Short mmCIF file of C-alpha atoms and ligand atoms in Angstrom, two decimals:
data_model
loop_
_atom_site.label_atom_id
_atom_site.label_comp_id
_atom_site.label_asym_id
_atom_site.label_seq_id
_atom_site.Cartn_x
_atom_site.Cartn_y
_atom_site.Cartn_z
CA MET A 1 22.17 -110.09 195.86
CA SER A 2 23.24 -107.69 193.50
CA LEU A 3 24.72 -104.80 193.13
CA THR A 4 23.93 -102.07 190.45
CA LEU A 5 26.23 -99.87 189.22
CA PHE A 6 25.94 -96.96 186.80
CA ASN A 7 27.57 -97.63 183.44
CA THR A 8 29.02 -94.48 182.12
CA LEU A 9 29.23 -96.82 178.93
CA GLY A 10 26.02 -96.71 178.21
CA ARG A 11 24.67 -94.40 180.63
CA GLU A 12 22.44 -97.09 182.21
CA LEU A 13 22.12 -98.95 185.51
CA ARG A 14 23.52 -102.67 184.48
CA VAL A 15 23.74 -105.61 187.34
CA PHE A 16 26.77 -105.97 188.09
CA LYS A 17 28.81 -109.20 186.79
CA PRO A 18 32.33 -109.84 187.05
CA ILE A 19 34.10 -111.43 184.53
CA THR A 20 35.18 -114.00 187.17
CA ALA A 21 33.32 -115.24 189.31
CA GLY A 22 34.12 -114.30 192.82
CA LYS A 23 36.49 -111.85 192.38
CA VAL A 24 36.56 -108.05 190.91
CA GLY A 25 39.36 -105.86 189.73
CA PHE A 26 39.31 -102.33 190.13
CA TYR A 27 41.32 -99.28 188.81
CA GLY A 28 40.99 -96.22 190.35
CA CYS A 29 42.92 -92.88 188.86
CA GLY A 30 44.89 -91.89 191.55
CA PRO A 31 46.55 -88.37 192.77
CA THR A 32 48.68 -86.51 190.77
CA VAL A 33 51.64 -85.51 193.62
CA TYR A 34 52.23 -82.03 192.88
CA ASN A 35 49.98 -80.20 195.56
CA TYR A 36 47.91 -81.77 198.82
CA ALA A 37 44.92 -83.29 197.65
CA HIS A 38 41.77 -80.73 198.41
CA ILE A 39 38.27 -82.09 199.38
CA GLY A 40 37.49 -82.68 196.12
CA ASN A 41 39.70 -84.92 194.98
CA LEU A 42 38.98 -86.85 198.46
CA ARG A 43 35.95 -87.54 197.60
CA ALA A 44 36.18 -89.31 194.60
CA TYR A 45 38.73 -91.71 196.79
CA VAL A 46 35.99 -92.15 199.74
CA LEU A 47 33.72 -93.85 196.55
CA HIS A 48 36.03 -95.30 195.73
CA ASP A 49 36.70 -97.01 199.56
CA VAL A 50 32.99 -97.37 199.40
CA LEU A 51 32.53 -99.96 196.53
CA VAL A 52 35.08 -101.82 197.35
CA ARG A 53 33.97 -101.87 200.76
CA THR A 54 30.22 -103.19 199.46
CA LEU A 55 32.05 -105.87 197.06
CA ARG A 56 34.68 -107.18 200.22
CA ARG A 57 31.23 -107.09 202.27
CA MET A 58 29.16 -108.53 198.84
CA GLY A 59 31.92 -111.42 199.23
CA PHE A 60 33.65 -110.19 196.41
CA GLU A 61 37.50 -110.72 196.15
CA VAL A 62 38.59 -107.76 194.93
CA THR A 63 42.43 -106.42 194.11
CA HIS A 64 42.15 -102.46 194.09
CA VAL A 65 44.89 -100.52 192.34
CA MET A 66 45.72 -97.38 192.34
CA ASN A 67 48.68 -95.40 190.46
CA ILE A 68 50.45 -92.31 191.54
CA THR A 69 50.78 -89.27 189.38
CA ASP A 70 54.64 -88.50 189.26
CA VAL A 71 55.61 -87.77 186.08
CA GLY A 72 53.69 -86.48 182.35
CA HIS A 73 50.56 -84.88 183.35
CA LEU A 74 50.19 -81.47 182.09
CA SER A 75 47.51 -78.73 183.09
CA GLY A 76 45.47 -79.44 180.06
CA ASP A 77 44.65 -82.31 180.23
CA ASN A 78 44.48 -82.22 176.37
CA ASP A 79 48.94 -81.85 176.51
CA ASP A 80 48.42 -77.95 177.21
CA GLY A 81 49.85 -76.23 179.29
CA ASP A 82 52.56 -76.37 181.95
CA ASP A 83 53.79 -79.95 183.87
CA LYS A 84 52.24 -80.00 186.74
CA MET A 85 54.99 -81.84 188.39
CA VAL A 86 57.95 -79.98 186.95
CA LYS A 87 56.52 -76.47 187.97
CA SER A 88 55.41 -77.50 191.22
CA ALA A 89 59.22 -78.51 191.37
CA GLN A 90 60.79 -75.39 190.05
CA GLU A 91 57.84 -73.56 192.50
CA ARG A 92 59.52 -74.73 195.97
CA GLY A 93 62.89 -75.76 194.64
CA LYS A 94 63.20 -79.34 194.83
CA SER A 95 63.65 -82.59 192.79
CA VAL A 96 60.58 -83.89 191.09
CA LEU A 97 60.48 -86.98 192.81
CA GLU A 98 60.72 -85.17 196.31
CA VAL A 99 57.74 -83.30 196.20
CA ALA A 100 55.43 -86.91 194.48
CA GLU A 101 57.66 -88.03 197.80
CA PHE A 102 56.00 -85.55 200.05
CA TYR A 103 52.71 -85.07 198.11
CA ALA A 104 52.10 -89.14 198.19
CA ARG A 105 52.99 -89.30 202.45
CA ALA A 106 49.93 -86.20 202.61
CA PHE A 107 47.94 -87.65 200.27
CA PHE A 108 47.65 -90.88 202.69
CA ASN A 109 48.09 -89.29 205.59
CA ASP A 110 44.83 -87.73 204.51
CA THR A 111 42.89 -91.00 203.15
CA ARG A 112 44.52 -93.09 206.42
CA ARG A 113 41.95 -90.94 208.73
CA LEU A 114 39.75 -90.37 206.00
CA ASN A 115 39.78 -94.66 206.91
CA ILE A 116 39.77 -95.05 203.23
CA THR A 117 40.99 -98.67 203.37
CA PRO A 118 44.18 -99.03 201.75
CA PRO A 119 44.33 -100.26 198.18
CA THR A 120 45.77 -103.69 197.53
CA VAL A 121 48.21 -102.22 194.67
CA ILE A 122 50.42 -99.28 194.75
CA CYS A 123 52.14 -97.93 191.37
CA ARG A 124 53.92 -94.94 190.54
CA ALA A 125 54.10 -93.39 187.13
CA THR A 126 58.10 -93.82 187.10
CA GLU A 127 58.36 -96.61 187.99
CA HIS A 128 56.36 -98.40 185.43
CA ILE A 129 58.62 -96.59 182.13
CA GLY A 130 58.86 -99.76 180.35
CA ASP A 131 55.48 -101.04 180.79
CA MET A 132 54.16 -97.94 178.92
CA ILE A 133 56.68 -98.25 176.12
CA ALA A 134 55.92 -101.71 175.82
CA LEU A 135 52.15 -100.73 175.15
CA ILE A 136 52.86 -97.56 173.32
CA LYS A 137 55.26 -100.28 170.84
CA LYS A 138 52.12 -102.65 170.88
CA ILE A 139 49.32 -99.66 169.27
CA GLU A 140 52.21 -98.44 166.57
CA GLY A 141 52.68 -102.04 166.02
CA GLN A 142 48.80 -101.92 164.79
CA GLY A 143 48.78 -99.02 163.03
CA PHE A 144 47.39 -96.14 165.82
CA THR A 145 49.66 -93.59 165.78
CA TYR A 146 51.56 -91.00 164.40
CA SER A 147 54.92 -89.52 164.73
CA ALA A 148 55.42 -85.38 164.19
CA GLY A 149 57.62 -82.31 165.73
CA GLY A 150 58.80 -85.28 167.71
CA ASN A 151 56.75 -86.69 170.50
CA LEU A 152 54.08 -89.66 168.59
CA TYR A 153 50.97 -89.66 169.14
CA PHE A 154 47.69 -91.68 168.55
CA ASP A 155 45.76 -91.07 165.49
CA ILE A 156 41.60 -90.98 166.39
CA THR A 157 40.76 -91.53 163.68
CA LYS A 158 41.81 -94.81 163.18
CA PHE A 159 39.66 -96.61 165.80
CA PRO A 160 36.15 -95.77 164.84
CA ARG A 161 34.71 -96.01 167.97
CA TYR A 162 37.40 -93.18 169.63
CA GLY A 163 34.55 -90.24 172.14
CA GLU A 164 32.52 -93.62 172.69
CA LEU A 165 32.47 -92.93 176.31
CA ALA A 166 31.75 -89.57 176.65
CA ARG A 167 28.76 -89.61 173.79
CA LEU A 168 30.85 -87.59 171.75
CA ARG A 169 29.94 -86.92 167.99
CA LEU A 170 32.73 -87.19 164.94
CA GLU A 171 31.20 -83.61 163.51
CA ASP A 172 32.13 -82.18 167.47
CA LEU A 173 35.78 -83.89 166.91
CA LYS A 174 35.86 -82.58 163.77
CA ALA A 175 35.12 -78.80 164.78
CA GLY A 176 38.77 -77.71 165.43
CA ALA A 177 38.36 -75.41 167.79
CA ARG A 178 41.39 -76.46 169.56
CA ILE A 179 43.93 -77.20 166.88
CA GLY A 180 45.98 -74.08 167.50
CA VAL A 181 47.30 -75.22 170.35
CA ASP A 182 49.19 -78.08 168.73
CA GLU A 183 49.96 -77.98 165.46
CA ASN A 184 51.37 -81.36 165.60
CA LYS A 185 48.02 -82.71 166.09
CA ARG A 186 46.52 -83.97 162.43
CA ASN A 187 43.24 -84.41 164.99
CA PRO A 188 42.21 -82.04 168.28
CA HIS A 189 41.44 -84.65 170.01
CA ASP A 190 44.43 -86.84 169.12
CA PHE A 191 46.77 -87.03 172.01
CA VAL A 192 50.13 -87.92 172.63
CA LEU A 193 51.61 -90.64 173.79
CA TRP A 194 55.58 -90.19 174.11
CA PHE A 195 56.82 -86.74 174.76
CA THR A 196 60.80 -85.79 173.44
CA LYS A 197 62.35 -82.84 174.24
CA SER A 198 60.26 -80.95 171.57
CA LYS A 199 58.06 -79.91 174.40
CA PHE A 200 59.46 -78.93 176.76
CA GLU A 201 62.79 -77.94 177.38
CA ASN A 202 63.68 -78.52 180.95
CA GLN A 203 61.92 -82.09 181.58
CA ALA A 204 63.77 -83.60 184.61
CA LEU A 205 62.61 -86.96 184.02
CA VAL A 206 63.42 -88.56 180.31
CA TRP A 207 63.96 -92.09 179.64
CA GLU A 208 64.68 -93.13 176.13
CA SER A 209 62.25 -94.77 174.22
CA PRO A 210 62.30 -95.43 170.38
CA TRP A 211 60.23 -92.44 169.81
CA GLY A 212 63.46 -90.75 171.43
CA THR A 213 64.76 -89.26 174.25
CA GLY A 214 61.14 -88.32 176.45
CA TYR A 215 58.09 -89.16 179.35
CA PRO A 216 54.81 -90.74 178.60
CA GLY A 217 51.39 -89.50 177.70
CA TRP A 218 50.24 -89.44 180.60
CA HIS A 219 47.20 -91.17 180.01
CA ILE A 220 49.02 -93.92 178.90
CA GLU A 221 49.89 -94.26 182.37
CA CYS A 222 46.76 -95.49 183.53
CA SER A 223 45.79 -98.06 180.53
CA ALA A 224 49.75 -99.65 181.05
CA MET A 225 49.58 -99.80 184.57
CA SER A 226 45.89 -101.23 184.88
CA ILE A 227 46.75 -103.83 182.13
CA LYS A 228 49.79 -105.10 184.13
CA TYR A 229 48.25 -105.25 187.31
CA LEU A 230 44.60 -106.64 186.19
CA GLY A 231 44.73 -108.03 182.66
CA GLU A 232 44.44 -107.31 179.71
CA THR A 233 40.36 -106.79 180.99
CA PHE A 234 38.81 -105.89 183.17
CA ASP A 235 35.40 -105.23 186.04
CA ILE A 236 36.11 -101.66 186.89
CA HIS A 237 37.35 -98.29 186.83
CA ALA A 238 36.84 -95.30 188.30
CA GLY A 239 37.55 -91.69 188.55
CA GLY A 240 36.05 -88.00 188.67
CA ILE A 241 33.12 -87.14 186.50
CA ASP A 242 35.88 -84.86 184.88
CA HIS A 243 37.68 -88.21 183.26
CA VAL A 244 34.59 -88.76 181.86
CA ALA A 245 35.61 -86.62 178.15
CA ILE A 246 39.40 -86.67 177.76
CA HIS A 247 41.46 -88.97 179.82
CA HIS A 248 39.40 -92.31 180.48
CA THR A 249 38.13 -91.66 176.59
CA ASN A 250 41.62 -91.59 175.97
CA GLU A 251 42.43 -94.73 177.76
CA ILE A 252 40.03 -96.63 176.00
CA ALA A 253 41.09 -95.96 172.48
CA GLN A 254 44.75 -96.38 173.30
CA SER A 255 43.76 -99.66 175.40
CA GLU A 256 41.52 -101.17 172.82
CA ALA A 257 44.12 -100.94 170.60
CA ALA A 258 46.61 -102.42 171.15
CA MET A 259 44.33 -105.35 172.68
CA GLY A 260 42.28 -105.58 169.78
CA ARG A 261 39.55 -105.50 172.16
CA HIS A 262 35.90 -103.84 173.15
CA PRO A 263 35.12 -103.94 175.67
CA TRP A 264 38.72 -103.15 177.96
CA VAL A 265 36.63 -102.41 181.08
CA ASN A 266 32.81 -103.11 181.88
CA TYR A 267 31.75 -100.82 184.62
CA TRP A 268 33.16 -97.29 184.00
CA VAL A 269 31.85 -95.35 187.48
CA HIS A 270 32.76 -91.49 188.13
CA ASN A 271 31.75 -89.73 191.05
CA GLU A 272 30.30 -85.81 190.41
CA PHE A 273 32.11 -82.94 191.49
CA LEU A 274 32.19 -81.47 195.52
CA VAL A 275 31.75 -77.61 194.73
CA LEU A 276 32.38 -74.54 196.94
CA ASP A 277 29.40 -71.69 197.03
CA ARG A 278 31.56 -69.92 194.99
CA GLY A 279 31.93 -72.59 192.17
CA LYS A 280 34.11 -74.92 191.06
CA MET A 281 36.95 -76.48 193.21
CA SER A 282 40.05 -76.58 191.62
CA LYS A 283 44.24 -78.35 192.78
CA SER A 284 45.58 -76.25 189.71
CA SER A 285 43.61 -72.73 190.41
CA GLY A 286 45.27 -73.09 194.07
CA GLY A 287 42.00 -72.09 196.25
CA PHE A 288 41.45 -74.86 197.71
CA LEU A 289 40.00 -76.70 201.15
CA THR A 290 42.71 -79.74 202.09
CA LEU A 291 41.71 -82.10 204.73
CA GLN A 292 44.42 -80.58 207.13
CA SER A 293 42.49 -76.74 206.93
CA LEU A 294 39.23 -78.66 208.46
CA VAL A 295 40.97 -80.51 211.26
CA ASP A 296 42.53 -76.74 211.70
CA ALA A 297 38.56 -75.97 211.91
CA GLY A 298 37.87 -78.33 214.36
CA TYR A 299 36.53 -81.20 212.14
CA ASP A 300 37.18 -84.87 212.66
CA PRO A 301 38.38 -86.37 208.85
CA LEU A 302 35.75 -88.91 209.90
CA ASP A 303 32.84 -85.80 209.79
CA TYR A 304 33.86 -85.13 206.77
CA ARG A 305 33.69 -88.30 205.50
CA TYR A 306 29.98 -88.26 207.43
CA PHE A 307 29.29 -85.15 204.93
CA LEU A 308 29.99 -86.76 201.96
CA LEU A 309 28.24 -90.28 202.41
CA GLY A 310 25.26 -87.63 202.92
CA GLY A 311 25.93 -87.78 199.02
CA HIS A 312 24.89 -89.52 196.61
CA TYR A 313 28.24 -89.89 194.63
CA ARG A 314 26.18 -89.01 190.94
CA SER A 315 25.40 -85.36 192.79
CA GLN A 316 26.88 -82.72 193.40
CA LEU A 317 27.75 -81.88 196.73
CA GLN A 318 28.10 -78.32 197.76
CA PHE A 319 30.61 -77.90 200.20
CA SER A 320 29.92 -75.06 203.13
CA TYR A 321 31.28 -74.67 206.99
CA GLN A 322 27.41 -75.05 207.85
CA ALA A 323 26.38 -78.47 205.93
CA LEU A 324 30.32 -80.08 207.67
CA GLU A 325 29.21 -78.81 211.62
CA SER A 326 25.59 -80.71 210.55
CA ALA A 327 27.90 -83.81 209.82
CA GLN A 328 29.80 -82.96 212.71
CA ASN A 329 26.94 -82.86 215.56
CA ALA A 330 25.70 -85.67 213.40
CA ARG A 331 27.76 -87.90 213.69
CA LYS A 332 28.26 -87.47 217.04
CA SER A 333 24.84 -87.63 218.17
CA LEU A 334 25.55 -91.60 216.48
CA ILE A 335 28.36 -92.43 218.90
CA ASP A 336 26.62 -90.91 221.32
CA ARG A 337 23.54 -93.83 220.27
CA ILE A 338 25.52 -96.55 220.44
CA MET A 339 27.58 -95.26 223.39
CA ASP A 340 24.04 -95.80 225.27
CA LYS A 341 23.64 -99.32 223.09
CA ALA A 342 26.77 -100.33 225.20
CA SER A 343 25.91 -99.19 228.49
CA ALA A 344 23.18 -101.24 228.30
CA LEU A 345 25.08 -103.65 227.59
CA GLY A 346 26.68 -103.50 231.18
CA PRO A 347 30.11 -101.54 231.53
CA ALA A 348 32.27 -104.78 231.57
CA ALA A 349 31.08 -105.87 227.68
CA ALA A 350 32.12 -106.30 225.30
CA LEU A 351 30.90 -104.90 221.91
CA PRO A 352 29.50 -107.71 219.08
CA GLU A 353 31.87 -108.15 216.39
CA PRO A 354 30.06 -108.47 213.03
CA GLU A 355 30.59 -112.16 212.14
CA PRO A 356 28.54 -113.38 208.55
CA SER A 357 27.44 -115.75 211.34
CA ALA A 358 26.28 -113.38 213.94
CA VAL A 359 24.65 -111.13 211.06
CA SER A 360 23.01 -113.97 209.26
CA ALA A 361 21.08 -114.29 212.12
CA LEU A 362 19.49 -111.32 212.98
CA SER A 363 17.79 -111.62 209.79
CA GLN A 364 14.58 -112.89 211.69
CA SER A 365 14.99 -109.60 213.59
CA LYS A 366 13.67 -105.39 213.71
CA ALA A 367 17.06 -105.59 213.20
CA GLY A 368 17.45 -107.99 210.40
CA SER A 369 14.86 -105.96 208.63
CA TYR A 370 16.93 -102.18 208.74
CA LEU A 371 20.05 -103.97 207.53
CA ASP A 372 18.37 -106.04 204.86
CA ALA A 373 17.24 -102.42 203.80
CA PHE A 374 20.37 -100.76 203.73
CA ASN A 375 22.18 -103.51 201.29
CA LYS A 376 19.41 -102.70 198.80
CA ALA A 377 20.32 -98.82 199.15
CA MET A 378 24.06 -100.07 198.92
CA GLU A 379 23.31 -102.60 196.09
CA ASP A 380 21.05 -99.69 194.49
CA ASP A 381 23.92 -97.98 192.76
CA LEU A 382 25.46 -97.36 196.45
CA SER A 383 22.71 -95.51 197.90
CA THR A 384 25.13 -93.77 201.14
CA PRO A 385 22.44 -91.54 201.42
CA ARG A 386 19.41 -94.14 201.84
CA GLY A 387 22.39 -96.38 204.15
CA LEU A 388 22.64 -94.19 206.66
CA ALA A 389 19.05 -93.55 207.14
CA GLU A 390 18.74 -96.78 207.36
CA LEU A 391 21.74 -96.87 209.96
CA TRP A 392 19.76 -94.12 211.81
CA GLY A 393 16.67 -96.28 211.24
CA LEU A 394 18.00 -99.13 213.21
CA LEU A 395 19.42 -96.47 216.29
CA ARG A 396 16.23 -95.34 216.91
CA ASP A 397 14.18 -97.76 217.09
CA PRO A 398 12.71 -98.62 220.34
CA GLU A 399 11.93 -102.70 219.69
CA THR A 400 15.66 -103.36 219.05
CA SER A 401 17.51 -104.44 221.75
CA PRO A 402 20.91 -103.40 222.34
CA GLN A 403 23.14 -105.76 221.82
CA ASN A 404 21.22 -106.64 217.44
CA ALA A 405 21.03 -102.92 216.99
CA LEU A 406 24.75 -102.45 218.16
CA LEU A 407 25.50 -105.76 215.53
CA GLY A 408 23.63 -104.14 212.66
CA ALA A 409 25.29 -101.01 213.29
CA PHE A 410 28.29 -102.35 212.58
CA ASP A 411 27.54 -104.70 210.48
CA MET A 412 27.01 -101.03 208.19
CA ASP A 413 29.95 -99.62 209.78
CA ARG A 414 32.36 -102.28 207.49
CA VAL A 415 30.39 -100.17 204.28
CA LEU A 416 30.47 -96.73 205.24
CA GLY A 417 33.61 -96.42 207.50
CA LEU A 418 32.64 -93.77 209.99
CA ASN A 419 35.18 -96.39 212.65
CA LEU A 420 31.83 -97.33 214.77
CA ALA A 421 32.87 -99.68 217.53
CA ALA A 422 36.58 -98.07 217.82
CA GLU A 423 35.38 -94.66 218.52
CA ALA A 424 32.77 -96.18 220.91
CA GLU A 425 35.55 -98.60 222.37
CA ARG A 426 37.73 -95.09 222.71
CA ARG A 427 35.45 -93.85 224.61
CA ARG A 428 34.39 -96.60 227.24
CA SER A 429 37.83 -96.55 227.74
CA ILE A 430 38.19 -93.14 228.58
CA SER A 431 37.97 -93.95 232.83
CA VAL A 432 37.41 -90.71 234.54
CA PRO A 433 39.38 -90.98 238.16
CA PRO A 434 37.28 -90.30 240.44
CA GLU A 435 37.87 -87.31 242.66
CA LEU A 436 37.49 -85.78 238.22
CA LYS A 437 33.50 -87.34 238.49
CA GLY A 438 33.07 -85.55 241.94
CA GLU A 439 33.73 -82.36 240.49
CA ILE A 440 31.63 -83.13 237.69
CA GLU A 441 28.87 -83.85 238.71
CA ARG A 442 29.67 -81.35 241.68
CA LEU A 443 29.38 -79.31 238.48
CA VAL A 444 26.21 -80.87 236.76
CA ALA A 445 23.91 -80.48 240.02
CA ALA A 446 24.84 -76.32 239.95
CA ARG A 447 24.08 -76.35 236.48
CA ALA A 448 20.61 -78.01 237.18
CA GLU A 449 20.52 -75.33 240.30
CA ALA A 450 21.53 -71.95 238.49
CA LYS A 451 18.66 -73.76 235.21
CA ARG A 452 15.81 -73.61 238.11
CA ALA A 453 16.59 -70.33 239.01
CA LYS A 454 16.55 -69.01 236.08
CA ASN A 455 20.02 -67.46 235.98
CA PHE A 456 20.97 -69.10 232.73
CA ALA A 457 23.51 -67.63 231.70
CA GLU A 458 25.21 -69.08 235.03
CA ALA A 459 24.45 -73.08 233.89
CA ASP A 460 25.95 -71.80 230.42
CA ARG A 461 29.03 -70.43 231.82
CA ILE A 462 29.15 -74.14 234.13
CA ARG A 463 28.72 -75.64 231.39
CA GLN A 464 31.22 -74.07 228.76
CA THR A 465 34.06 -75.03 232.28
CA LEU A 466 33.17 -78.48 231.57
CA ARG A 467 33.43 -78.27 227.68
CA ASP A 468 36.44 -77.50 228.46
CA LYS A 469 37.25 -80.24 230.76
CA GLY A 470 35.82 -82.57 227.21
CA VAL A 471 32.40 -83.03 229.46
CA ALA A 472 30.01 -83.32 226.96
CA LEU A 473 26.76 -82.68 228.31
CA GLU A 474 23.31 -83.65 227.01
CA ASP A 475 19.86 -82.35 228.54
CA ARG A 476 17.05 -85.19 228.79
CA PRO A 477 14.00 -85.76 230.56
CA GLY A 478 15.25 -87.90 232.86
CA GLY A 479 17.47 -85.19 233.66
CA THR A 480 21.08 -84.69 231.91
CA VAL A 481 23.59 -86.36 231.62
CA TRP A 482 27.08 -86.07 230.88
CA ARG A 483 30.38 -87.87 229.28
CA CYS A 484 33.77 -87.73 228.96
CA GLU A 485 35.02 -87.32 224.55
CA ARG A 486 38.47 -87.03 225.78
P1 AMP B 1 43.56 -85.31 189.97
O1 AMP B 1 44.75 -85.35 191.35
O2 AMP B 1 44.06 -83.60 189.85
O3 AMP B 1 44.25 -85.75 189.02
O4 AMP B 1 42.94 -85.35 190.56
C1 AMP B 1 42.54 -87.17 191.38
C2 AMP B 1 40.60 -87.48 191.52
O5 AMP B 1 39.75 -86.39 192.15
C3 AMP B 1 40.48 -87.93 189.97
O6 AMP B 1 39.98 -88.45 189.73
C4 AMP B 1 39.52 -86.32 189.95
O7 AMP B 1 38.53 -86.64 188.95
C5 AMP B 1 38.43 -86.23 191.78
N1 AMP B 1 38.30 -84.18 191.16
C6 AMP B 1 38.78 -83.34 191.41
N2 AMP B 1 37.88 -82.51 191.52
C7 AMP B 1 37.54 -83.07 191.95
C8 AMP B 1 36.45 -81.65 192.92
N3 AMP B 1 36.17 -81.26 192.82
N4 AMP B 1 35.08 -82.91 193.05
C9 AMP B 1 34.74 -84.44 193.19
N5 AMP B 1 35.90 -85.54 192.33
C10 AMP B 1 36.81 -84.65 191.53
ZN1 ZN B 2 43.68 -92.27 185.10
#
């Protein structure tokens, strides 16, 4: 059992080896809470969840740290543009902290609905300013900074490995395309560690520092908080692909400069983008889809999770309602199959729990071979599409017993996070009152009669009546089966 991850640092698949046996320190860049997360952002957090769940299921003790950016993130990652938090607060007539609180809550409501396991540590930038100042002092003490125009900058020419993660070439770094953006910068890729009021006169949140009253640059928060909670080197750092060139490049430069160590982080994992048919989805451009908008359109958040699992995290994924609908149908059939297996166990039988001893006892059975293939898929750079295919294979295989199929499926679901057992329990617990049962069965029989008489309009009308009552029908070779869905 060994997990292979594609490491952006070096651009290769590498077998994962933790710094400390049995433990994993993982930091995933969290949201900037100036607006709702869009469904593209949520792709990043579903990946983090799949990674953490995979590691835990393999037996690692994972410390998952996520930051909340509530200060210092400008609309351009390269220190240009407006302060996202300040701008949002002004537009909404609220304080920055009110805005941060509101959108942080909304974010965790989304992640909960997507069945994303809460991180071990959630840390807010505004509560860690002291840690950032301490880290900046270290960087300054090592001679990597300069002051200009009231701000403190990181001088990338002092850090020869600058750009290694993103494979930026020295010539590109010298090309001063953006030099006009901030005339205080000696090099366009230098970045701000500490802003003073020279950047924004009306900055809402400011703190005292050795470099003047002001606030931290965006990149320093992730370095300071990850080091605080995970130590001076740690195992895995993740974020969206857009973070490679600037944010993570700068995080590495300042962290390694401060501590004189390389590498600071051993594995860098980046998710590709979710795109709309009309192009990139971006939070700052306004036109974006939220999880709630999918719910309002009639989808369950887990339909979206299923849709995301259908793509490999390193491939762009195109969102469309058509694709989401397919995911919805697929998830529904998955649960139907689980329900069939559960009924085969008997209406009162408890659903099997994927306890390690029970799961390992599957190894000699057909279900065990699907489970092996599933594990291989997940350990091969988190191939969720192949993982899903194995789950389907297991549930479709007539040779696996219902008990083994359920056990295998629930064990796979520890990684997929589709809540299959809970969903099956929920459906099972729906008890249909006898008078309603009688009515449903009358309607089902009337529909069968209408179909025999080729009166399809009437058959459809009856199907719709039942649907309105929350009853779904499935026509099978042996007759129609019905099931209450709410
Ligand atoms: P932000 O809240 O803007 O800091 O972004 C949160 C996370 O979402 C970061 O890891 C981004 O890299 C990631 N991200 C942003 N846009 C997308 C997208 N369209 N698809 C996937 N991930 C994204
Ligand atoms: Zn970050």
